[in-house]
Amino acid sequence: MAERPSTGTIPSPDDIYLFHEGTHYRSYNLLGAHIAVEESISGVRFTVWAPQATYVGLAGNHNGWDGSHEVDSLYKIPESGFWSRFFPGMDVGIFYKYRIIAADGSSFLKADPYAFKSEVRPATASVVANINGYRWGDGAWRRKSKSPYNKPLNIYEMHFGTWRQKEDGEYYTYKEMSELLIPYLLEMNYTHVEFMPLAEHPYDLSWGYQGTGYYAATSRFGEPQELMYLIDCCHQAGIGVILDWVPAHFAKDAHGLRMFDGSPLYEYADPMLAERPGWGTLSFDFSKPEIASFLISNALFWFDLFHIDGMRVDAVTSMLRLDFEKNEHQYRRNNNGGLENLEAIKFLQNLNKTIFENYPQALMMAEESSAWPGVTSPVYEGGLGFNYKWNMGWMNDTLGYIEHDFAARPYHHNLLTFPICYAYSENYTLPLSHDEVVHGKLSLLNKMPGNYEQKFAGLRQLLGYQITHPGKKLLFMGGEFGQFIEWKDQEGLDWLLLDYESHRQMRAFTANLNKLYLSEKALWELDHDLGGYQWINADDNGQSVVSFIRKGKKPVDTLLIIINFQPIEHPQYRIGVPTAGTYEEIFTSETTAFGGSGIHNAPRKSEKSEWHNQLNSLEITLPPLSFVVLKKIGRKRKNEVTEPI
């Protein structure tokens, strides 16, 4: 039998050069712990970057966590900053850390920055793992991957540990979750699922946003191959997978990246650049080419080995701004006197260029909360190169509006109408995310004014407004069925609420709304084209009603949307229509199966009566707190089949 080739060889001069140049974008094949065969002997090669260390040894459960003897030492590769050694006879499952002696003589243990697996928290060791060889069955999904711009994109954002929990409070594994999650996503008609960060992290309540193991899928939920299995099953079911990714900062925990070799290796040496005082974390040093090799390799790692379809890149604003959430004495300006982090800008541009060179149809979504220009513009035009940006302005304005009492809404109507002014300035995703339903902000349902029934009506129209506004969609788990209290980040969602009719009806509404979204091209085909949207009436602040048109590439796909944000019925509400004809109500939040009033509009033929700058108009009944979608009935073609065969 032929020997399997070594995947863990001594770093070559080319590897070393590219890593220090910042362009070794598959450095995960080089660093870390790799099962290998060298000189016909099986074992593990360990390689680590620790340029300021005077000694690096392997400490583990095989040597009492010492690692200070010659038999444990890694060999320093001269003038490279790398330490490497092949340990014969070792295999998967070895728990290990690096024993590092710093230039000042201090000695400490560090987890492997490139480890593919970590010990289950609160333990902090790295684990030798072989993550190659998973047999994927998602070839058809990957072959049909297409540009997302004129396609439906409706994302279900979830925190893996609290979507569902077992009766004893234990987590479901990645593999177990596939049997629960995928049928639910299909039932609810979502196109994608977005997992909050799954890289290894020590503290549950950081939600994964303060990482220590960037290459290790968190062991809380099982083996790396089990996560591959979950993603594979999603793809085979037609569901895309987006991973939340955090290149902005990392945790300060002693076993992690902080002062890795006794010096500020991964973080800036300057505390004013390194410290994130609001979060208690450290910023990566984007001036170092080696950090680009580490992070861009990590992004590609998740695409290469786990087949993810995209990333939501967290905290981009904090990377771009040197003064982000800092007082005047906590930051310094760049060499040009500005507040931009020029090194982080270059990093993000290189990141996106590299991802799209390797995965042209990838989703790269920036969580960017400022008015930074060109987030989704190409790098060659000076942009950051993402293809989507979370529309935080829309989210803040919309939630700000719906939280107002009904009597105050006429005075804040601009919060509904202003977002369309910048809706086409970037390629946007409209998020109703986890950040808006935690830390005292209340759940989406409980943000609504009014009584019990009015809260549900308000949530229905909020989701209807989101699904019909230009931009792709994202909803955090629980919002779809009306989680009544805000997200409990240590417990599972309140699925018991589905024992109550109102919450079952709310979930039915969301599933049917998502189905409407998938079936109507006008809601996504021209998402990023000014021609895809037209106001009918933006100025009815007195009645708190907005009405607008969504268009697809074909006129026959045109939709009219009317939303009444007051608990008052308008029995003869007139709207202008773009063309003469008969219009039918194809969707309404007031269907009784959704918990609505049951008020519906029969097909209405327009009148030649000018209204809202249109030559034709019609009257509808507009129920209280309602969301209504109209569509013109097309002419039947000759010999058209009207009954199912």
XYZ file of C-alpha atoms in Angstrom:
645
model
C 0.000 0.000 0.000
C 1.367 3.411 -0.912
C 2.058 5.732 1.960
C -0.203 8.760 2.218
C 1.848 11.887 1.570
C 2.776 14.186 4.398
C 0.580 17.243 4.789
C 2.723 18.694 7.525
C 6.190 19.391 6.151
C 8.872 21.767 7.347
C 8.043 25.280 6.129
C 9.831 25.917 2.846
C 11.595 29.189 1.997
C 8.646 30.019 -0.283
C 6.143 29.359 2.523
C 8.120 31.559 4.882
C 8.394 34.341 2.313
C 4.691 34.330 1.455
C 3.626 34.216 5.100
C 5.739 37.244 5.970
C 4.600 38.995 2.788
C 0.999 38.582 3.933
C -0.061 36.481 0.939
C 0.107 32.903 2.242
C -3.659 32.468 2.003
C -3.670 28.733 2.793
C -1.334 28.984 5.800
C -3.573 26.521 7.647
C -1.905 23.820 5.531
C 1.425 24.852 7.009
C 0.931 25.858 10.623
C -0.744 23.958 13.427
C -0.775 20.213 14.067
C -0.868 17.968 10.990
C -1.033 14.189 10.806
C 1.904 13.206 8.619
C 4.188 10.446 7.433
C 7.829 11.467 7.337
C 10.590 9.039 6.404
C 8.016 6.227 6.489
C 7.075 7.012 10.084
C 3.572 8.184 11.105
C 3.194 11.022 13.535
C 2.255 14.670 13.878
C 4.163 17.735 12.757
C 3.648 20.833 14.869
C 4.510 24.277 13.487
C 3.947 27.620 15.186
C 4.846 31.250 14.566
C 6.495 32.698 17.673
C 9.348 34.987 16.560
C 10.184 36.503 19.963
C 10.201 33.216 21.891
C 13.521 31.821 23.102
C 12.056 28.337 23.466
C 8.944 26.508 22.247
C 8.075 23.033 23.453
C 5.128 20.693 23.146
C 3.209 20.215 26.389
C 0.340 17.795 26.644
C -1.358 14.945 28.371
C 1.508 12.748 27.137
C 4.153 14.549 29.234
C 2.308 15.932 32.224
C 1.865 19.348 30.585
C 5.527 20.159 31.049
C 7.046 20.605 27.602
C 10.299 22.034 28.918
C 12.693 19.203 28.039
C 14.730 18.636 24.907
C 12.543 15.714 23.915
C 9.578 18.130 23.848
C 11.214 21.080 22.094
C 10.313 22.368 18.647
C 13.182 23.426 16.409
C 13.630 27.050 15.489
C 13.873 27.685 11.760
C 16.535 30.413 11.495
C 15.454 33.930 10.540
C 11.853 32.889 10.021
C 10.010 33.198 13.321
C 8.790 29.599 12.877
C 9.247 26.679 15.212
C 8.529 23.194 13.907
C 9.081 19.522 14.747
C 7.770 16.128 13.754
C 6.767 13.899 16.687
C 6.656 10.265 15.604
C 4.010 7.946 16.965
C 1.515 10.670 17.818
C -1.995 10.555 16.409
C -5.362 12.292 16.577
C -6.806 12.958 19.994
C -3.632 14.257 21.659
C -4.348 17.220 23.949
C -1.602 19.816 23.719
C -0.401 23.376 24.181
C 2.857 25.109 23.428
C 5.279 25.724 26.287
C 6.751 29.133 25.441
C 9.661 30.883 27.120
C 9.648 34.580 26.334
C 12.603 36.906 25.913
C 12.230 38.041 29.544
C 12.484 34.448 30.778
C 8.818 34.007 31.663
C 7.284 30.633 30.830
C 3.657 29.941 29.967
C 1.342 27.667 27.991
C -0.565 28.736 24.878
C -3.211 26.996 22.790
C -2.372 26.536 19.123
C -3.666 29.462 16.996
C -4.090 27.047 14.081
C -5.592 24.127 15.999
C -8.430 22.405 14.152
C -10.072 21.316 17.381
C -10.212 22.526 20.983
C -10.974 20.925 24.297
C -14.523 21.477 25.550
C -14.680 24.587 27.690
C -13.878 25.443 30.454
C -10.780 23.382 29.534
C -8.558 25.205 27.051
C -6.180 22.742 25.391
C -5.844 22.240 21.659
C -6.534 18.778 20.232
C -4.777 17.066 17.355
C -7.445 16.448 14.721
C -7.634 15.322 11.124
C -10.402 17.268 9.435
C -9.665 16.088 5.909
C -11.542 13.318 4.164
C -15.189 14.242 4.756
C -17.191 12.959 1.772
C -19.397 15.816 0.625
C -22.689 15.338 -1.149
C -23.377 18.970 -2.055
C -21.846 19.026 -5.518
C -25.121 19.963 -7.201
C -25.631 22.873 -4.804
C -22.148 24.259 -5.407
C -22.412 23.883 -9.164
C -25.645 25.869 -9.344
C -24.384 28.689 -7.140
C -25.200 32.001 -8.801
C -24.837 35.721 -8.239
C -27.095 36.768 -5.352
C -28.041 40.224 -6.588
C -31.222 39.395 -8.497
C -32.122 36.326 -6.458
C -34.209 35.908 -3.298
C -32.120 36.025 -0.130
C -33.984 35.569 3.152
C -31.743 34.694 6.103
C -32.643 33.094 9.419
C -30.078 34.246 11.987
C -29.569 31.887 14.897
C -27.445 31.319 17.966
C -26.644 27.636 17.892
C -26.690 27.022 21.631
C -30.042 28.655 22.366
C -32.203 27.920 19.331
C -33.217 24.704 21.009
C -31.858 22.875 24.034
C -32.493 19.404 25.389
C -34.771 18.955 28.386
C -31.775 18.801 30.721
C -30.370 22.042 29.285
C -27.648 20.290 27.277
C -26.838 21.412 23.752
C -27.747 19.562 20.593
C -24.751 18.466 18.549
C -24.173 19.724 15.030
C -25.405 16.382 13.710
C -28.465 16.259 15.953
C -29.322 19.812 14.981
C -29.497 18.868 11.312
C -32.581 16.747 12.020
C -34.353 19.629 13.782
C -33.193 22.742 11.979
C -33.378 21.828 8.307
C -37.052 20.748 8.277
C -37.886 23.942 10.154
C -36.035 26.167 7.681
C -37.825 24.440 4.809
C -41.204 24.770 6.509
C -40.548 28.464 7.095
C -39.332 29.079 3.514
C -35.951 30.596 4.368
C -33.217 30.555 1.731
C -30.243 30.754 4.114
C -29.296 30.214 7.728
C -26.708 32.413 9.433
C -24.889 30.986 12.426
C -23.547 33.380 15.002
C -19.805 32.694 15.454
C -18.862 29.025 15.711
C -15.101 29.475 16.103
C -13.868 28.348 19.513
C -14.454 30.818 22.339
C -14.131 30.422 26.101
C -17.075 32.479 27.357
C -20.627 31.472 26.471
C -22.016 34.960 26.987
C -19.677 36.448 24.400
C -21.919 34.581 21.889
C -18.757 33.647 20.020
C -17.669 37.205 19.287
C -14.561 36.934 21.516
C -12.623 34.073 20.012
C -9.507 32.132 20.875
C -9.529 29.312 18.296
C -10.126 30.732 14.831
C -9.598 27.416 13.031
C -11.516 25.241 15.485
C -15.265 24.800 15.171
C -16.395 25.102 18.776
C -16.342 21.748 20.544
C -19.481 22.679 22.526
C -21.547 21.122 19.775
C -19.400 18.209 18.658
C -16.748 17.306 16.115
C -15.671 19.446 13.123
C -16.914 16.738 10.741
C -20.346 16.976 12.355
C -20.500 20.663 11.415
C -19.504 19.672 7.888
C -22.363 17.166 7.931
C -24.838 19.849 9.018
C -23.722 22.233 6.268
C -23.763 19.407 3.726
C -27.343 18.525 4.700
C -28.368 22.187 4.447
C -26.984 22.354 0.930
C -28.653 19.137 -0.144
C -31.932 20.618 1.103
C -31.352 23.823 -0.882
C -30.387 26.022 2.066
C -27.318 28.278 2.033
C -25.082 28.707 5.081
C -23.565 31.977 6.261
C -21.062 32.121 9.107
C -20.581 35.087 11.407
C -16.847 35.887 11.378
C -14.882 38.181 13.677
C -11.596 39.561 12.268
C -11.766 42.791 14.257
C -10.678 41.651 17.703
C -9.987 38.676 19.954
C -10.312 37.615 23.568
C -7.630 38.390 26.168
C -7.791 34.959 27.825
C -4.372 33.728 28.908
C -4.345 30.654 26.674
C -5.267 32.652 23.574
C -3.544 35.027 21.171
C -2.736 37.841 23.606
C 1.056 38.307 24.083
C 1.424 34.975 22.355
C 5.214 34.708 22.412
C 5.680 37.133 25.285
C 5.311 40.074 22.934
C 2.274 41.710 21.272
C 2.352 39.387 18.287
C -1.232 39.296 17.027
C -2.281 42.610 18.587
C -0.906 46.120 18.134
C 2.015 46.993 20.417
C 0.486 50.436 20.945
C -2.288 50.094 23.585
C -4.192 52.971 21.995
C -4.532 50.885 18.852
C -4.825 47.504 20.525
C -7.311 48.038 23.324
C -11.066 47.765 22.825
C -12.121 49.244 26.190
C -15.841 48.798 25.586
C -15.473 45.104 24.854
C -12.432 44.133 26.922
C -10.718 42.683 23.847
C -7.694 43.392 21.643
C -7.582 44.461 18.017
C -5.570 42.504 15.514
C -2.517 44.420 14.258
C -3.509 45.035 10.659
C -0.130 46.593 9.904
C 1.516 43.161 10.051
C 1.488 41.118 6.847
C 1.492 37.953 8.948
C -1.916 38.913 10.384
C -3.266 39.094 6.828
C -1.895 35.595 6.203
C -3.529 34.375 9.428
C -6.948 35.969 8.946
C -7.429 35.661 5.176
C -6.319 32.034 5.403
C -8.914 31.601 8.120
C -11.692 33.041 5.964
C -10.736 30.733 3.095
C -10.474 27.822 5.530
C -14.191 28.015 6.285
C -15.012 28.187 2.569
C -12.529 25.476 1.579
C -13.096 22.875 4.250
C -16.611 23.634 5.531
C -18.204 24.741 2.243
C -19.857 27.817 3.723
C -21.612 30.098 1.236
C -20.756 33.402 2.837
C -19.681 35.420 5.821
C -21.204 38.173 7.848
C -18.111 40.143 8.884
C -18.652 41.507 12.374
C -17.789 44.973 13.716
C -16.400 46.437 10.489
C -16.888 49.997 11.733
C -14.642 49.262 14.708
C -11.935 48.232 12.244
C -12.295 51.310 10.072
C -12.376 53.952 12.805
C -9.453 54.551 15.150
C -11.781 56.405 17.520
C -14.540 53.794 17.549
C -16.285 53.921 20.953
C -13.224 55.592 22.494
C -12.776 58.783 24.445
C -10.318 61.375 23.177
C -7.439 60.139 25.325
C -7.914 56.526 24.180
C -6.977 56.771 20.497
C -4.459 58.404 18.202
C -4.829 59.578 14.618
C -3.176 58.002 11.596
C -0.034 59.397 9.968
C -2.150 61.678 7.788
C -3.968 63.140 10.766
C -7.179 61.263 10.011
C -9.282 58.851 12.026
C -9.323 56.059 9.463
C -7.390 52.883 10.144
C -5.622 52.766 6.800
C -4.130 49.345 7.535
C -7.529 47.818 8.314
C -8.965 49.295 5.109
C -6.198 47.635 3.084
C -6.776 44.358 4.921
C -10.522 44.356 4.179
C -9.895 45.122 0.530
C -7.386 42.279 0.257
C -9.753 39.966 2.108
C -12.623 40.565 -0.277
C -10.446 40.440 -3.392
C -9.063 37.077 -2.303
C -12.440 35.582 -1.375
C -14.051 36.572 -4.667
C -11.061 35.382 -6.687
C -11.555 31.959 -5.123
C -15.344 31.980 -4.661
C -16.947 34.419 -7.142
C -20.500 33.763 -5.892
C -19.692 34.136 -2.189
C -21.690 36.368 0.122
C -19.474 38.825 1.997
C -21.691 40.941 4.258
C -20.351 43.808 6.307
C -21.876 44.739 9.639
C -20.962 48.389 9.193
C -22.955 50.894 11.218
C -21.644 54.243 9.954
C -22.076 56.123 6.698
C -18.704 54.913 5.416
C -18.828 55.263 1.610
C -18.266 52.424 -0.804
C -18.588 49.462 1.523
C -20.054 47.400 -1.327
C -18.148 49.133 -4.112
C -15.390 47.202 -5.889
C -11.853 47.525 -4.621
C -10.696 48.820 -8.001
C -13.036 51.783 -7.481
C -11.642 52.436 -4.011
C -14.392 50.548 -2.179
C -14.029 47.929 0.516
C -15.163 45.187 -1.851
C -18.014 43.577 0.121
C -21.065 42.624 -1.895
C -23.539 43.342 0.920
C -23.825 45.648 3.890
C -26.241 45.406 6.780
C -28.591 48.396 6.550
C -28.316 49.552 10.150
C -29.917 52.890 9.294
C -33.075 51.192 8.042
C -33.142 48.977 11.125
C -32.679 51.824 13.584
C -35.172 54.142 11.884
C -37.802 51.448 11.425
C -37.587 50.135 14.985
C -37.507 53.695 16.266
C -40.766 54.349 14.444
C -42.671 51.243 15.499
C -41.753 51.755 19.154
C -43.635 55.071 19.176
C -47.192 55.142 20.481
C -49.851 55.363 17.819
C -50.602 59.006 18.655
C -46.940 59.977 18.145
C -46.432 58.173 14.850
C -47.685 60.998 12.577
C -44.877 63.170 13.941
C -42.192 60.610 13.142
C -43.366 59.572 9.680
C -39.997 60.507 8.196
C -38.457 57.495 9.947
C -40.417 55.348 7.486
C -39.788 57.430 4.391
C -36.176 58.582 4.789
C -34.491 55.135 4.421
C -35.535 54.908 0.781
C -33.341 57.953 0.108
C -30.229 55.830 0.639
C -31.640 52.367 -0.121
C -29.606 52.182 -3.329
C -26.371 53.752 -2.083
C -25.051 50.261 -1.230
C -26.151 46.662 -1.753
C -28.125 46.246 1.436
C -29.428 43.485 3.650
C -32.211 44.553 6.018
C -31.457 43.074 9.447
C -33.758 42.523 12.371
C -30.914 40.952 14.292
C -29.975 39.546 17.684
C -28.575 42.894 18.839
C -32.071 44.404 18.782
C -33.736 41.866 21.080
C -31.341 41.625 24.026
C -29.960 43.677 26.928
C -33.234 45.392 27.773
C -34.243 46.276 24.210
C -37.295 43.966 24.381
C -38.368 41.403 21.809
C -39.747 42.523 18.461
C -43.244 41.611 19.641
C -42.927 43.516 22.880
C -41.574 46.618 21.170
C -45.032 47.120 19.678
C -47.437 49.557 21.316
C -51.004 48.649 22.122
C -52.808 45.680 23.556
C -52.082 41.984 23.056
C -53.778 41.691 19.653
C -52.301 44.973 18.440
C -48.780 43.777 19.284
C -49.198 40.785 17.006
C -50.726 42.948 14.278
C -47.769 45.323 14.624
C -45.245 42.517 14.301
C -47.003 41.173 11.219
C -46.839 44.520 9.482
C -43.212 45.082 10.552
C -42.180 41.813 8.921
C -44.343 42.634 5.912
C -42.667 46.031 5.608
C -39.225 44.398 5.794
C -40.016 41.759 3.180
C -41.315 44.341 0.682
C -38.666 47.044 1.202
C -35.695 46.976 -1.226
C -32.832 44.839 0.070
C -32.198 41.272 1.148
C -33.676 40.060 4.460
C -32.503 38.769 7.824
C -34.546 37.865 10.906
C -33.218 36.642 14.231
C -34.655 33.433 15.624
C -37.830 33.767 17.678
C -39.090 36.778 15.789
C -40.908 34.501 13.377
C -43.318 33.219 16.037
C -43.411 36.199 18.366
C -40.965 35.364 21.159
C -42.553 37.478 23.873
C -39.591 38.243 26.075
C -36.216 39.256 24.746
C -33.595 36.695 23.780
C -32.346 34.731 26.783
C -28.755 34.062 25.790
C -28.389 31.053 28.089
C -31.698 29.259 27.527
C -33.552 27.913 24.540
C -36.263 29.870 22.767
C -39.736 29.710 24.285
C -41.098 27.080 21.897
C -43.846 26.381 24.416
C -45.457 29.591 23.148
C -46.590 27.590 20.132
C -49.122 25.975 22.426
C -50.942 29.310 22.153
C -52.954 30.144 19.075
C -51.600 33.679 18.606
C -48.024 32.445 18.331
C -48.965 29.581 16.012
C -50.762 32.095 13.807
C -47.746 34.399 13.902
C -45.477 31.603 12.706
C -47.968 30.715 9.969
C -47.941 34.345 8.858
C -44.144 34.409 8.654
C -43.966 31.153 6.702
C -46.549 32.405 4.214
C -44.909 35.826 3.975
C -41.600 34.138 3.181
C -43.372 32.034 0.563
C -44.789 35.203 -0.991
C -41.257 36.617 -1.079
C -39.901 33.585 -2.904
C -42.711 33.550 -5.447
C -42.853 37.249 -6.355
C -39.914 38.439 -8.451
C -40.762 42.077 -7.813
C -39.593 41.617 -4.227
C -35.997 40.737 -5.178
C -35.276 40.893 -8.894
C -34.436 44.621 -8.930
C -33.352 44.967 -5.312
C -30.359 47.098 -6.302
C -31.916 49.016 -9.187
C -33.680 52.344 -8.698
C -36.229 51.211 -11.245
C -37.467 48.546 -8.868
C -39.206 50.945 -6.467
C -41.724 53.749 -6.742
C -43.691 55.610 -4.119
C -47.463 55.710 -4.450
C -47.796 58.014 -1.456
C -45.027 58.766 1.010
C -46.780 61.734 2.590
C -49.841 60.371 4.379
C -48.346 61.007 7.801
C -51.711 62.104 9.173
C -53.065 58.573 8.813
C -49.667 56.853 9.201
C -50.047 55.019 5.908
C -47.310 54.303 3.382
C -47.928 52.902 -0.092
C -45.388 52.001 -2.748
C -44.743 49.885 -5.817
C -42.195 47.087 -6.229
C -41.271 46.105 -9.757
C -39.563 43.160 -11.415
C -38.029 43.028 -14.856
C -41.456 42.372 -16.378
C -44.408 44.735 -15.819
C -46.664 41.755 -15.090
C -44.733 41.163 -11.849
C -45.492 44.620 -10.384
C -46.839 44.718 -6.815
C -48.607 47.444 -4.837
C -47.975 47.532 -1.099
C -50.110 49.491 1.387
C -49.348 49.530 5.121
C -51.529 51.139 7.774
C -49.566 51.863 10.961
C -52.610 53.048 12.942
C -55.241 50.946 14.762
C -57.925 52.670 12.665
C -59.798 51.195 9.722
C -59.995 53.175 6.475
C -63.001 51.689 4.634
C -62.547 53.762 1.455
C -58.822 54.311 1.108
C -57.982 55.483 -2.397
C -54.623 54.819 -4.004
C -53.241 55.645 -7.412
C -52.315 52.687 -9.609
C -49.699 52.633 -12.372
C -51.930 51.136 -15.074
C -55.631 50.608 -15.609
C -57.011 47.172 -14.851
C -58.342 44.895 -12.161
C -56.247 44.418 -9.041
C -56.515 41.530 -6.611
C -55.333 41.217 -3.059
C -52.682 38.488 -3.165
C -51.627 38.827 0.470
C -52.841 40.486 3.637
C -51.800 40.333 7.261
C -55.491 40.328 8.173
C -56.163 36.722 7.179
C -57.836 34.998 10.132
C -55.363 32.115 9.915
C -52.682 34.693 10.770
C -54.639 36.147 13.686
C -56.043 39.018 11.634
C -59.497 40.555 11.470
C -60.576 38.631 8.391
C -61.160 41.822 6.382
C -60.310 41.175 2.744
C -60.624 43.089 -0.504
C -62.323 41.500 -3.478
C -60.709 42.184 -6.881
C -61.162 45.865 -7.710
C -61.229 47.443 -11.145
C -59.463 50.757 -11.330
C -61.237 53.983 -12.246
C -59.975 56.657 -14.601
C -59.582 59.058 -11.720
C -56.248 60.796 -11.122
C -54.752 60.168 -7.692
C -51.252 60.157 -6.281
C -49.888 61.455 -9.604
C -51.366 58.458 -11.409
C -54.008 58.557 -14.137
C -55.944 55.702 -12.537
C -56.906 54.799 -8.997
C -59.049 52.500 -6.891
C -60.491 52.266 -3.398
C -59.769 49.507 -0.911
C -60.675 48.786 2.658
C -57.555 49.237 4.756
C -57.927 47.402 8.084
C -56.303 48.636 11.295
C -52.569 47.881 11.614
C -52.581 46.049 8.310
C -50.223 45.107 5.520
C -51.804 44.579 2.095
C -50.295 43.496 -1.245
C -52.143 44.016 -4.536
C -51.317 42.708 -7.991
C -52.905 43.403 -11.340
C -54.776 40.491 -12.850
C -53.235 39.733 -16.244
C -55.123 38.888 -19.373
C -55.634 35.170 -19.956
C -53.806 33.954 -23.027
C -55.679 32.074 -25.720
C -56.035 28.374 -24.862
C -54.525 29.017 -21.417
C -55.121 26.172 -18.973
C -56.877 27.576 -15.911
C -57.516 24.341 -14.035
C -54.887 21.913 -12.783
C -54.382 18.899 -14.989
